[in-house]
Amino acid sequence: GVLYANILRCMIYSERLKGDKRIELSQANVNQIVIRRLEHVYFKPAQVVTIMEENTWRTIPETLDSTITPRSQSNDVSTLVETLCGYLFQNDAGISRARAMLCQCYHSALHDQYFKARDMMLMSHLQETITSFDISTQILYNRTLTQVGLCAFRAGLIYECQNSLQEICGSQRQKELLAQGLQMQRYSQITPEQERMERQRQLPFHMHINLELLECVYLTCSMLLEIPLLAQVGSSPDVRKRVISKSYRRMLEYHERQIFTGPPENTRDHVMLASKALAAGLWKHAADLITSIKIWELIPNKDGIITMLAAQIQEEGLRTYLFTYAPFYDTLSVSKLAGMFELSENKITAIVSKMIHHEELAAALDQVNSAIIFRKGVELSRLQSLALTLSDKASNLIESNERVLEQRTQGTSNAFERQPQRGGRGGRGGRGRGGGRGAQGAPQRGGGGFTGGALGNAIRAQ
């Protein structure tokens, strides 16, 4: 409180000096004070900032006021943040402008204004140039991106949440990227000086984002997207295999390899067991496992979040069931599905219609009889499915070998050119299997041995 009061006093004092024509005050000094005040309020809830503003203005005499942020606007926190950011947008073109944009996006996401925060992030184009900024600004960008993802989750936008958190949580380096701790590698070559600099960049505890909550949100969103995708790929071998979250896939594969799995002990165990239950069609058990995680108590409107998650698991459970068992049905009653998943028939019809429209499900809706009619395609045997899997792995191996060869030859495009050679006797005893050059130097038919160019030389040198 005392530090914030001093910042506000310095801001009022600099404004008075700026208005005095006899004194030349650099605009950069004023901008530095404004960004310092902004960085003290952007990450705090509105209730905390309101109390802090009231206590600070109470210590300042009534005769003093700020021209940038008047005393009358101190009760509206959103207006205060927008005013400070707008001042920096107009009077600064350097790094402070980018930091002001990120602070405003973070503040909007913190107060559940997802679409506003998303549009500002996209219009700023900072994702294209953030690597050229200093490390502290990159940390602020990571924090803002994380907060936008959490805001999307609170709004029930699972796909948008997973996309926002993928860059941070997919690397398994959340502590380092958010400046909330050091992750020392076993064979790291970090020097003591670099370690000291890293520790100096760490944020204070009151600015931290809960990493356990972040991991829980990310894994839950990945589960809701990956399990139906795995079921679709398993039932339709011709569907192109794609991975949404590699880290989630690795955790799921590791969990499936375990011989014995006991009751869930932490957040990750809850999500993995819920994933197996959802894949098996036990959506109620999956919903119970997800909603029983204690970390949801840290999110505002906990009851609304749990209700949203239960509804999402119901819908994804329906999609997973249809992907898994569609080859075994000729027709399926909509009322039967409504009873199995405790959804209304209109909701079932809407979900199935969307799947048919996106060509995810080969079926048609019979609205007269209220049933789903499945179209039978080419059903592959177990041997054919394994053969397709083998061909995919072989093609991937060929592609990886080609990439290695291209790196070895530095991308030489004419690696397999036929190099001209001097003539020799044809037949078996000659230098080459073909004839030599003629008198004019033109190669005769069948002349010139195949050397492989630069690629051949590189292979022979091994």
Short mmCIF file of C-alpha atoms in Angstrom, two decimals:
data_model
loop_
_atom_site.label_atom_id
_atom_site.label_comp_id
_atom_site.label_asym_id
_atom_site.label_seq_id
_atom_site.Cartn_x
_atom_site.Cartn_y
_atom_site.Cartn_z
CA GLY A 1 0.00 0.00 0.00
CA VAL A 2 2.81 2.43 0.87
CA LEU A 3 4.70 1.68 -2.36
CA TYR A 4 1.57 2.19 -4.46
CA ALA A 5 0.87 5.49 -2.67
CA ASN A 6 4.39 6.68 -3.47
CA ILE A 7 3.94 5.72 -7.14
CA LEU A 8 0.69 7.70 -7.31
CA ARG A 9 2.33 10.72 -5.64
CA CYS A 10 5.21 10.55 -8.12
CA MET A 11 2.71 10.41 -10.97
CA ILE A 12 0.88 13.54 -9.74
CA TYR A 13 4.20 15.33 -9.19
CA SER A 14 5.45 14.46 -12.71
CA GLU A 15 2.17 15.70 -14.21
CA ARG A 16 2.60 19.05 -12.46
CA LEU A 17 6.20 19.31 -13.68
CA LYS A 18 5.09 18.37 -17.19
CA GLY A 19 2.56 21.20 -17.14
CA ASP A 20 5.16 23.79 -16.08
CA LYS A 21 6.64 25.34 -19.21
CA ARG A 22 9.75 26.49 -17.38
CA ILE A 23 10.82 22.89 -16.72
CA GLU A 24 11.68 20.43 -19.43
CA LEU A 25 10.61 16.97 -18.33
CA SER A 26 11.16 13.97 -20.56
CA GLN A 27 8.03 12.09 -21.58
CA ALA A 28 9.89 8.83 -20.98
CA ASN A 29 10.01 9.58 -17.24
CA VAL A 30 6.24 10.01 -17.08
CA ASN A 31 5.71 6.84 -19.11
CA GLN A 32 7.94 4.90 -16.75
CA ILE A 33 5.84 5.96 -13.75
CA VAL A 34 2.59 5.11 -15.56
CA ILE A 35 3.78 1.62 -16.53
CA ARG A 36 4.98 1.09 -12.96
CA ARG A 37 1.51 1.89 -11.64
CA LEU A 38 -0.11 -0.30 -14.27
CA GLU A 39 2.09 -3.26 -13.33
CA HIS A 40 0.92 -2.92 -9.74
CA VAL A 41 -2.79 -3.30 -10.55
CA TYR A 42 -3.20 -5.44 -13.69
CA PHE A 43 -2.94 -8.86 -11.99
CA LYS A 44 -5.13 -8.09 -8.97
CA PRO A 45 -8.89 -8.65 -8.67
CA ALA A 46 -11.13 -5.62 -8.94
CA GLN A 47 -12.13 -5.75 -5.27
CA VAL A 48 -8.51 -5.56 -4.12
CA VAL A 49 -7.66 -2.70 -6.47
CA THR A 50 -10.75 -0.74 -5.39
CA ILE A 51 -9.77 -0.97 -1.71
CA MET A 52 -6.17 -0.05 -2.53
CA GLU A 53 -7.25 2.98 -4.58
CA GLU A 54 -9.58 4.23 -1.84
CA ASN A 55 -6.92 3.92 0.86
CA THR A 56 -4.30 5.62 -1.33
CA TRP A 57 -6.45 8.59 -2.32
CA ARG A 58 -7.43 9.02 1.31
CA THR A 59 -3.81 9.81 2.17
CA ILE A 60 -3.50 12.44 -0.57
CA PRO A 61 -4.87 15.97 0.07
CA GLU A 62 -8.10 16.91 -1.66
CA THR A 63 -6.37 19.78 -3.48
CA LEU A 64 -4.18 17.33 -5.42
CA ASP A 65 -5.56 15.38 -8.34
CA SER A 66 -4.26 13.50 -11.37
CA THR A 67 -5.01 14.63 -14.90
CA ILE A 68 -4.42 11.16 -16.35
CA THR A 69 -6.48 9.22 -13.80
CA PRO A 70 -8.76 11.63 -11.89
CA ARG A 71 -9.84 10.87 -8.36
CA SER A 72 -13.44 10.38 -9.51
CA GLN A 73 -12.46 7.35 -11.65
CA SER A 74 -10.70 5.46 -8.89
CA ASN A 75 -13.75 3.26 -8.15
CA ASP A 76 -13.93 1.80 -11.68
CA VAL A 77 -10.93 -0.53 -12.02
CA SER A 78 -11.54 -1.41 -15.68
CA THR A 79 -11.64 2.26 -16.63
CA LEU A 80 -8.45 2.87 -14.62
CA VAL A 81 -6.55 0.13 -16.46
CA GLU A 82 -7.86 1.24 -19.85
CA THR A 83 -6.90 4.85 -19.13
CA LEU A 84 -3.35 3.95 -18.12
CA CYS A 85 -2.95 1.71 -21.19
CA GLY A 86 -4.44 4.33 -23.50
CA TYR A 87 -1.98 6.93 -22.22
CA LEU A 88 0.94 4.63 -22.98
CA PHE A 89 -0.45 3.79 -26.44
CA GLN A 90 -0.50 7.49 -27.31
CA ASN A 91 2.78 8.62 -25.76
CA ASP A 92 5.09 5.62 -26.12
CA ALA A 93 6.16 3.55 -29.10
CA GLY A 94 8.68 1.28 -27.40
CA ILE A 95 8.51 -1.79 -25.27
CA SER A 96 6.19 -0.11 -22.75
CA ARG A 97 3.44 -0.09 -25.35
CA ALA A 98 3.65 -3.86 -25.79
CA ARG A 99 3.71 -4.40 -22.03
CA ALA A 100 0.66 -2.17 -21.64
CA MET A 101 -1.20 -4.24 -24.24
CA LEU A 102 -0.33 -7.47 -22.42
CA CYS A 103 -1.36 -6.01 -19.06
CA GLN A 104 -4.75 -4.97 -20.42
CA CYS A 105 -5.28 -8.44 -21.98
CA TYR A 106 -4.34 -10.10 -18.67
CA HIS A 107 -6.72 -7.85 -16.71
CA SER A 108 -9.60 -8.52 -19.13
CA ALA A 109 -9.03 -12.29 -18.98
CA LEU A 110 -8.82 -12.22 -15.20
CA HIS A 111 -12.28 -10.63 -15.07
CA ASP A 112 -13.90 -13.15 -17.48
CA GLN A 113 -13.85 -10.96 -20.59
CA TYR A 114 -12.52 -13.68 -22.86
CA PHE A 115 -13.50 -12.37 -26.28
CA LYS A 116 -12.13 -8.91 -25.53
CA ALA A 117 -8.81 -10.35 -24.32
CA ARG A 118 -8.60 -12.74 -27.28
CA ASP A 119 -9.28 -10.02 -29.84
CA MET A 120 -6.68 -7.73 -28.28
CA MET A 121 -4.08 -10.51 -28.31
CA LEU A 122 -4.76 -11.28 -31.96
CA MET A 123 -4.80 -7.64 -33.07
CA SER A 124 -1.53 -6.88 -31.29
CA HIS A 125 0.34 -9.53 -33.39
CA LEU A 126 2.72 -9.95 -30.47
CA GLN A 127 2.85 -13.70 -31.03
CA GLU A 128 4.86 -13.02 -34.20
CA THR A 129 7.47 -10.71 -32.62
CA ILE A 130 7.58 -11.74 -28.96
CA THR A 131 10.89 -13.59 -29.42
CA SER A 132 12.62 -10.27 -30.17
CA PHE A 133 11.59 -8.74 -26.83
CA ASP A 134 13.45 -8.98 -23.55
CA ILE A 135 12.93 -11.94 -21.23
CA SER A 136 10.68 -10.11 -18.74
CA THR A 137 8.26 -9.19 -21.54
CA GLN A 138 8.28 -12.78 -22.79
CA ILE A 139 7.38 -13.92 -19.27
CA LEU A 140 4.51 -11.41 -19.22
CA TYR A 141 3.35 -12.75 -22.59
CA ASN A 142 3.36 -16.33 -21.24
CA ARG A 143 1.39 -15.26 -18.18
CA THR A 144 -1.16 -13.44 -20.33
CA LEU A 145 -1.56 -16.41 -22.68
CA THR A 146 -2.10 -18.68 -19.68
CA GLN A 147 -4.69 -16.37 -18.17
CA VAL A 148 -6.56 -16.16 -21.49
CA GLY A 149 -6.68 -19.97 -21.55
CA LEU A 150 -8.06 -20.15 -18.01
CA CYS A 151 -10.65 -17.52 -18.93
CA ALA A 152 -11.74 -19.64 -21.91
CA PHE A 153 -12.11 -22.64 -19.60
CA ARG A 154 -14.32 -20.69 -17.19
CA ALA A 155 -16.45 -19.69 -20.19
CA GLY A 156 -16.85 -23.35 -21.23
CA LEU A 157 -14.73 -23.01 -24.40
CA ILE A 158 -12.76 -26.26 -24.19
CA TYR A 159 -11.10 -26.16 -27.62
CA GLU A 160 -9.97 -22.54 -27.26
CA CYS A 161 -8.64 -23.25 -23.77
CA GLN A 162 -6.58 -26.21 -24.96
CA ASN A 163 -5.13 -24.19 -27.84
CA SER A 164 -4.11 -21.34 -25.54
CA LEU A 165 -2.50 -23.59 -22.92
CA GLN A 166 -0.83 -25.98 -25.38
CA GLU A 167 2.26 -23.81 -25.88
CA ILE A 168 2.88 -23.42 -22.14
CA CYS A 169 1.73 -26.75 -20.68
CA GLY A 170 2.72 -28.96 -23.60
CA SER A 171 6.41 -28.33 -22.99
CA GLN A 172 6.26 -29.44 -19.32
CA ARG A 173 8.23 -26.29 -18.39
CA GLN A 174 5.49 -24.25 -16.77
CA LYS A 175 7.64 -23.13 -13.85
CA GLU A 176 10.38 -21.78 -16.04
CA LEU A 177 8.12 -20.16 -18.66
CA LEU A 178 6.00 -18.40 -16.02
CA ALA A 179 9.02 -17.44 -13.86
CA GLN A 180 7.63 -19.30 -10.85
CA GLY A 181 10.60 -21.56 -10.16
CA LEU A 182 13.60 -23.31 -11.68
CA GLN A 183 13.50 -26.74 -13.28
CA MET A 184 17.04 -28.02 -13.03
CA GLN A 185 17.87 -30.58 -15.71
CA ARG A 186 20.04 -33.58 -14.93
CA TYR A 187 22.62 -32.73 -17.59
CA SER A 188 22.10 -28.99 -17.75
CA GLN A 189 25.08 -26.80 -18.60
CA ILE A 190 23.81 -23.72 -16.79
CA THR A 191 26.48 -21.59 -15.16
CA PRO A 192 26.20 -20.06 -11.66
CA GLU A 193 25.83 -16.63 -13.23
CA GLN A 194 22.94 -17.78 -15.41
CA GLU A 195 21.29 -19.45 -12.43
CA ARG A 196 21.57 -16.23 -10.44
CA MET A 197 19.97 -14.27 -13.29
CA GLU A 198 17.16 -16.80 -13.50
CA ARG A 199 16.48 -16.49 -9.79
CA GLN A 200 16.36 -12.71 -10.07
CA ARG A 201 13.63 -12.98 -12.71
CA GLN A 202 11.37 -15.03 -10.45
CA LEU A 203 8.03 -13.39 -9.68
CA PRO A 204 6.87 -12.83 -6.09
CA PHE A 205 4.46 -15.38 -4.68
CA HIS A 206 1.39 -13.12 -4.77
CA MET A 207 1.72 -12.89 -8.58
CA HIS A 208 1.89 -16.66 -9.13
CA ILE A 209 -0.60 -18.66 -11.17
CA ASN A 210 -1.49 -21.95 -9.49
CA LEU A 211 0.44 -24.59 -11.46
CA GLU A 212 -1.61 -27.51 -10.16
CA LEU A 213 -4.82 -25.81 -11.28
CA LEU A 214 -3.20 -25.03 -14.62
CA GLU A 215 -2.20 -28.67 -15.17
CA CYS A 216 -5.66 -29.88 -14.13
CA VAL A 217 -7.39 -27.56 -16.61
CA TYR A 218 -5.02 -28.51 -19.42
CA LEU A 219 -5.32 -32.27 -18.87
CA THR A 220 -9.11 -32.07 -18.55
CA CYS A 221 -9.44 -30.16 -21.83
CA SER A 222 -7.03 -32.56 -23.53
CA MET A 223 -9.09 -35.51 -22.29
CA LEU A 224 -12.32 -34.07 -23.68
CA LEU A 225 -10.68 -33.59 -27.09
CA GLU A 226 -8.40 -36.64 -27.32
CA ILE A 227 -10.67 -39.48 -26.17
CA PRO A 228 -13.29 -39.01 -28.96
CA LEU A 229 -10.43 -38.59 -31.45
CA LEU A 230 -8.82 -41.85 -30.33
CA ALA A 231 -12.18 -43.63 -30.64
CA GLN A 232 -12.68 -42.21 -34.13
CA VAL A 233 -9.23 -43.29 -35.30
CA GLY A 234 -9.68 -46.75 -33.76
CA SER A 235 -12.97 -47.41 -35.54
CA SER A 236 -12.02 -45.81 -38.88
CA PRO A 237 -8.49 -46.73 -39.99
CA ASP A 238 -8.72 -44.48 -43.04
CA VAL A 239 -9.02 -41.38 -40.82
CA ARG A 240 -5.77 -39.46 -40.76
CA LYS A 241 -4.09 -39.88 -37.42
CA ARG A 242 -3.44 -36.61 -35.65
CA VAL A 243 -2.37 -35.75 -32.13
CA ILE A 244 -3.80 -32.80 -30.22
CA SER A 245 -1.66 -33.07 -27.10
CA LYS A 246 1.53 -35.14 -27.16
CA SER A 247 2.15 -34.74 -23.44
CA TYR A 248 -1.35 -36.04 -22.62
CA ARG A 249 -0.85 -39.00 -24.97
CA ARG A 250 2.43 -39.88 -23.25
CA MET A 251 0.79 -39.77 -19.81
CA LEU A 252 -2.12 -41.91 -21.02
CA GLU A 253 0.17 -44.51 -22.60
CA TYR A 254 2.31 -44.65 -19.46
CA HIS A 255 -0.81 -45.13 -17.31
CA GLU A 256 -2.10 -47.91 -19.56
CA ARG A 257 1.20 -49.79 -19.29
CA GLN A 258 0.90 -50.00 -15.53
CA ILE A 259 0.14 -53.52 -14.33
CA PHE A 260 -1.68 -52.35 -11.20
CA THR A 261 -3.37 -48.97 -10.76
CA GLY A 262 -4.65 -48.07 -7.33
CA PRO A 263 -7.14 -45.39 -6.37
CA PRO A 264 -6.32 -41.87 -7.61
CA GLU A 265 -3.99 -39.92 -5.35
CA ASN A 266 -3.42 -36.67 -7.24
CA THR A 267 -4.89 -34.58 -10.03
CA ARG A 268 -3.14 -36.47 -12.81
CA ASP A 269 -4.40 -39.84 -11.55
CA HIS A 270 -7.97 -38.54 -11.46
CA VAL A 271 -7.77 -37.36 -15.08
CA MET A 272 -6.13 -40.56 -16.34
CA LEU A 273 -8.72 -42.81 -14.68
CA ALA A 274 -11.50 -40.56 -15.98
CA SER A 275 -10.01 -40.89 -19.47
CA LYS A 276 -10.13 -44.69 -19.31
CA ALA A 277 -13.69 -44.60 -17.99
CA LEU A 278 -14.79 -42.20 -20.73
CA ALA A 279 -13.19 -44.37 -23.41
CA ALA A 280 -15.07 -47.39 -22.04
CA GLY A 281 -18.42 -45.55 -22.14
CA LEU A 282 -18.70 -45.02 -18.37
CA TRP A 283 -19.41 -41.31 -18.55
CA LYS A 284 -20.95 -41.12 -15.07
CA HIS A 285 -17.84 -42.57 -13.46
CA ALA A 286 -15.68 -40.20 -15.49
CA ALA A 287 -17.77 -37.22 -14.41
CA ASP A 288 -17.54 -38.28 -10.76
CA LEU A 289 -13.74 -38.56 -10.98
CA ILE A 290 -13.33 -35.16 -12.62
CA THR A 291 -15.75 -33.29 -10.37
CA SER A 292 -14.23 -34.82 -7.21
CA ILE A 293 -10.88 -33.09 -7.79
CA LYS A 294 -10.30 -30.69 -4.90
CA ILE A 295 -8.48 -28.08 -6.98
CA TRP A 296 -11.77 -26.80 -8.48
CA GLU A 297 -12.42 -25.05 -5.18
CA LEU A 298 -9.84 -22.44 -6.16
CA ILE A 299 -11.90 -21.33 -9.18
CA PRO A 300 -14.63 -18.72 -8.73
CA ASN A 301 -18.13 -20.08 -9.39
CA LYS A 302 -17.14 -23.64 -8.57
CA ASP A 303 -20.69 -24.99 -8.95
CA GLY A 304 -21.00 -23.54 -12.45
CA ILE A 305 -17.65 -25.06 -13.49
CA ILE A 306 -18.63 -28.52 -12.20
CA THR A 307 -21.98 -28.34 -14.00
CA MET A 308 -20.23 -27.30 -17.22
CA LEU A 309 -17.72 -30.16 -16.93
CA ALA A 310 -20.45 -32.74 -16.31
CA ALA A 311 -22.34 -31.52 -19.42
CA GLN A 312 -19.16 -31.62 -21.53
CA ILE A 313 -18.37 -35.17 -20.37
CA GLN A 314 -21.92 -36.27 -21.26
CA GLU A 315 -21.59 -34.91 -24.80
CA GLU A 316 -18.09 -36.28 -25.39
CA GLY A 317 -19.17 -39.61 -23.91
CA LEU A 318 -21.95 -39.76 -26.50
CA ARG A 319 -19.51 -38.94 -29.32
CA THR A 320 -17.05 -41.56 -28.08
CA TYR A 321 -19.80 -44.20 -27.88
CA LEU A 322 -20.94 -43.49 -31.44
CA PHE A 323 -17.39 -43.59 -32.80
CA THR A 324 -16.63 -46.86 -31.00
CA TYR A 325 -19.80 -48.86 -31.66
CA ALA A 326 -21.03 -47.43 -34.98
CA PRO A 327 -19.62 -50.40 -36.98
CA PHE A 328 -21.79 -52.81 -34.93
CA TYR A 329 -25.12 -51.02 -35.47
CA ASP A 330 -27.47 -50.85 -38.45
CA THR A 331 -29.93 -48.52 -36.72
CA LEU A 332 -29.99 -46.92 -33.29
CA SER A 333 -32.90 -45.25 -31.56
CA VAL A 334 -32.46 -41.66 -30.46
CA SER A 335 -34.59 -42.27 -27.38
CA LYS A 336 -32.29 -45.16 -26.40
CA LEU A 337 -29.27 -42.82 -26.56
CA ALA A 338 -31.16 -40.16 -24.60
CA GLY A 339 -31.79 -42.67 -21.83
CA MET A 340 -28.19 -43.91 -21.79
CA PHE A 341 -26.60 -40.45 -21.56
CA GLU A 342 -29.41 -38.58 -19.77
CA LEU A 343 -29.70 -35.98 -22.52
CA SER A 344 -32.78 -34.67 -24.26
CA GLU A 345 -33.67 -36.08 -27.67
CA ASN A 346 -33.22 -32.63 -29.22
CA LYS A 347 -29.68 -32.48 -27.82
CA ILE A 348 -28.90 -35.97 -29.13
CA THR A 349 -30.22 -35.01 -32.56
CA ALA A 350 -28.17 -31.80 -32.59
CA ILE A 351 -24.93 -33.62 -31.69
CA VAL A 352 -25.47 -36.39 -34.25
CA SER A 353 -26.40 -33.87 -36.96
CA LYS A 354 -23.19 -31.95 -36.28
CA MET A 355 -21.13 -35.15 -36.53
CA ILE A 356 -22.80 -36.06 -39.83
CA HIS A 357 -22.28 -32.55 -41.20
CA HIS A 358 -18.55 -32.65 -40.34
CA GLU A 359 -18.31 -36.11 -41.99
CA GLU A 360 -17.21 -37.67 -38.73
CA LEU A 361 -20.04 -40.21 -38.74
CA ALA A 362 -21.27 -42.17 -41.77
CA ALA A 363 -24.96 -42.14 -40.92
CA ALA A 364 -28.30 -40.49 -41.64
CA LEU A 365 -31.08 -39.28 -39.37
CA ASP A 366 -34.52 -40.83 -39.76
CA GLN A 367 -36.70 -38.11 -38.27
CA VAL A 368 -39.93 -40.04 -38.86
CA ASN A 369 -38.90 -43.01 -36.73
CA SER A 370 -36.50 -40.97 -34.57
CA ALA A 371 -33.54 -43.21 -35.31
CA ILE A 372 -29.98 -43.09 -36.66
CA ILE A 373 -29.30 -45.21 -39.76
CA PHE A 374 -25.63 -46.12 -40.15
CA ARG A 375 -24.07 -46.57 -43.57
CA LYS A 376 -21.80 -49.57 -43.82
CA GLY A 377 -18.50 -48.93 -45.54
CA VAL A 378 -15.61 -51.23 -46.24
CA GLU A 379 -14.95 -53.15 -43.05
CA LEU A 380 -11.32 -54.08 -42.61
CA SER A 381 -10.18 -57.28 -41.00
CA ARG A 382 -7.64 -57.42 -38.21
CA LEU A 383 -4.90 -58.40 -40.68
CA GLN A 384 -5.76 -55.50 -43.00
CA SER A 385 -5.70 -53.02 -40.12
CA LEU A 386 -2.27 -54.27 -39.05
CA ALA A 387 -1.05 -54.05 -42.65
CA LEU A 388 -2.19 -50.42 -42.83
CA THR A 389 -0.42 -49.68 -39.57
CA LEU A 390 2.76 -51.28 -40.89
CA SER A 391 2.59 -49.25 -44.10
CA ASP A 392 2.15 -46.03 -42.12
CA LYS A 393 5.19 -46.82 -40.00
CA ALA A 394 7.21 -47.70 -43.08
CA SER A 395 6.28 -44.44 -44.79
CA ASN A 396 7.24 -42.51 -41.66
CA LEU A 397 10.60 -44.33 -41.61
CA ILE A 398 11.20 -43.46 -45.25
CA GLU A 399 10.40 -39.80 -44.62
CA SER A 400 12.74 -39.65 -41.64
CA ASN A 401 15.53 -41.27 -43.67
CA GLU A 402 15.03 -38.79 -46.47
CA ARG A 403 15.25 -35.92 -44.02
CA VAL A 404 18.51 -37.28 -42.61
CA LEU A 405 19.98 -37.69 -46.11
CA GLU A 406 18.93 -34.18 -47.03
CA GLN A 407 20.69 -32.82 -43.96
CA ARG A 408 23.83 -34.83 -44.76
CA THR A 409 23.95 -33.52 -48.32
CA GLN A 410 22.87 -30.00 -47.32
CA GLY A 411 19.80 -30.16 -49.54
CA THR A 412 21.74 -30.78 -52.80
CA SER A 413 19.15 -30.89 -55.55
CA ASN A 414 21.39 -32.52 -58.20
CA ALA A 415 22.78 -35.28 -56.00
CA PHE A 416 21.95 -38.00 -58.52
CA GLU A 417 23.13 -36.31 -61.70
CA ARG A 418 25.07 -38.41 -64.16
CA GLN A 419 28.61 -37.08 -64.14
CA PRO A 420 30.37 -37.14 -67.56
CA GLN A 421 33.48 -39.31 -67.74
CA ARG A 422 36.22 -39.77 -70.26
CA GLY A 423 35.73 -42.54 -72.70
CA GLY A 424 36.83 -46.06 -72.09
CA ARG A 425 36.38 -49.35 -73.77
CA GLY A 426 32.91 -50.69 -73.74
CA GLY A 427 31.98 -54.10 -72.52
CA ARG A 428 32.92 -55.86 -69.36
CA GLY A 429 36.61 -55.02 -69.36
CA GLY A 430 36.22 -51.25 -69.81
CA ARG A 431 36.02 -48.63 -67.18
CA GLY A 432 32.29 -48.38 -67.51
CA ARG A 433 29.64 -50.66 -68.74
CA GLY A 434 28.79 -48.30 -71.61
CA GLY A 435 30.97 -46.95 -74.38
CA GLY A 436 33.24 -43.91 -74.15
CA ARG A 437 32.91 -40.45 -75.67
CA GLY A 438 33.18 -39.86 -79.38
CA ALA A 439 35.57 -37.53 -81.13
CA GLN A 440 33.33 -34.54 -80.60
CA GLY A 441 32.99 -35.21 -76.85
CA ALA A 442 29.31 -36.11 -77.12
CA PRO A 443 28.36 -39.05 -74.94
CA GLN A 444 27.45 -42.16 -76.85
CA ARG A 445 24.46 -44.26 -76.05
CA GLY A 446 24.93 -46.06 -72.79
CA GLY A 447 28.04 -44.05 -71.89
CA GLY A 448 28.95 -42.34 -68.61
CA GLY A 449 28.93 -44.32 -65.39
CA PHE A 450 26.51 -43.44 -62.57
CA THR A 451 28.44 -41.90 -59.68
CA GLY A 452 25.65 -40.61 -57.45
CA GLY A 453 26.98 -37.05 -57.38
CA ALA A 454 27.54 -35.43 -54.01
CA LEU A 455 25.32 -37.98 -52.27
CA GLY A 456 27.35 -40.87 -53.68
CA ASN A 457 30.58 -39.28 -52.54
CA ALA A 458 29.18 -38.74 -49.04
CA ILE A 459 28.05 -42.37 -48.81
CA ARG A 460 31.36 -43.76 -50.10
CA ALA A 461 33.29 -41.60 -47.61
CA GLN A 462 31.63 -43.42 -44.69
#
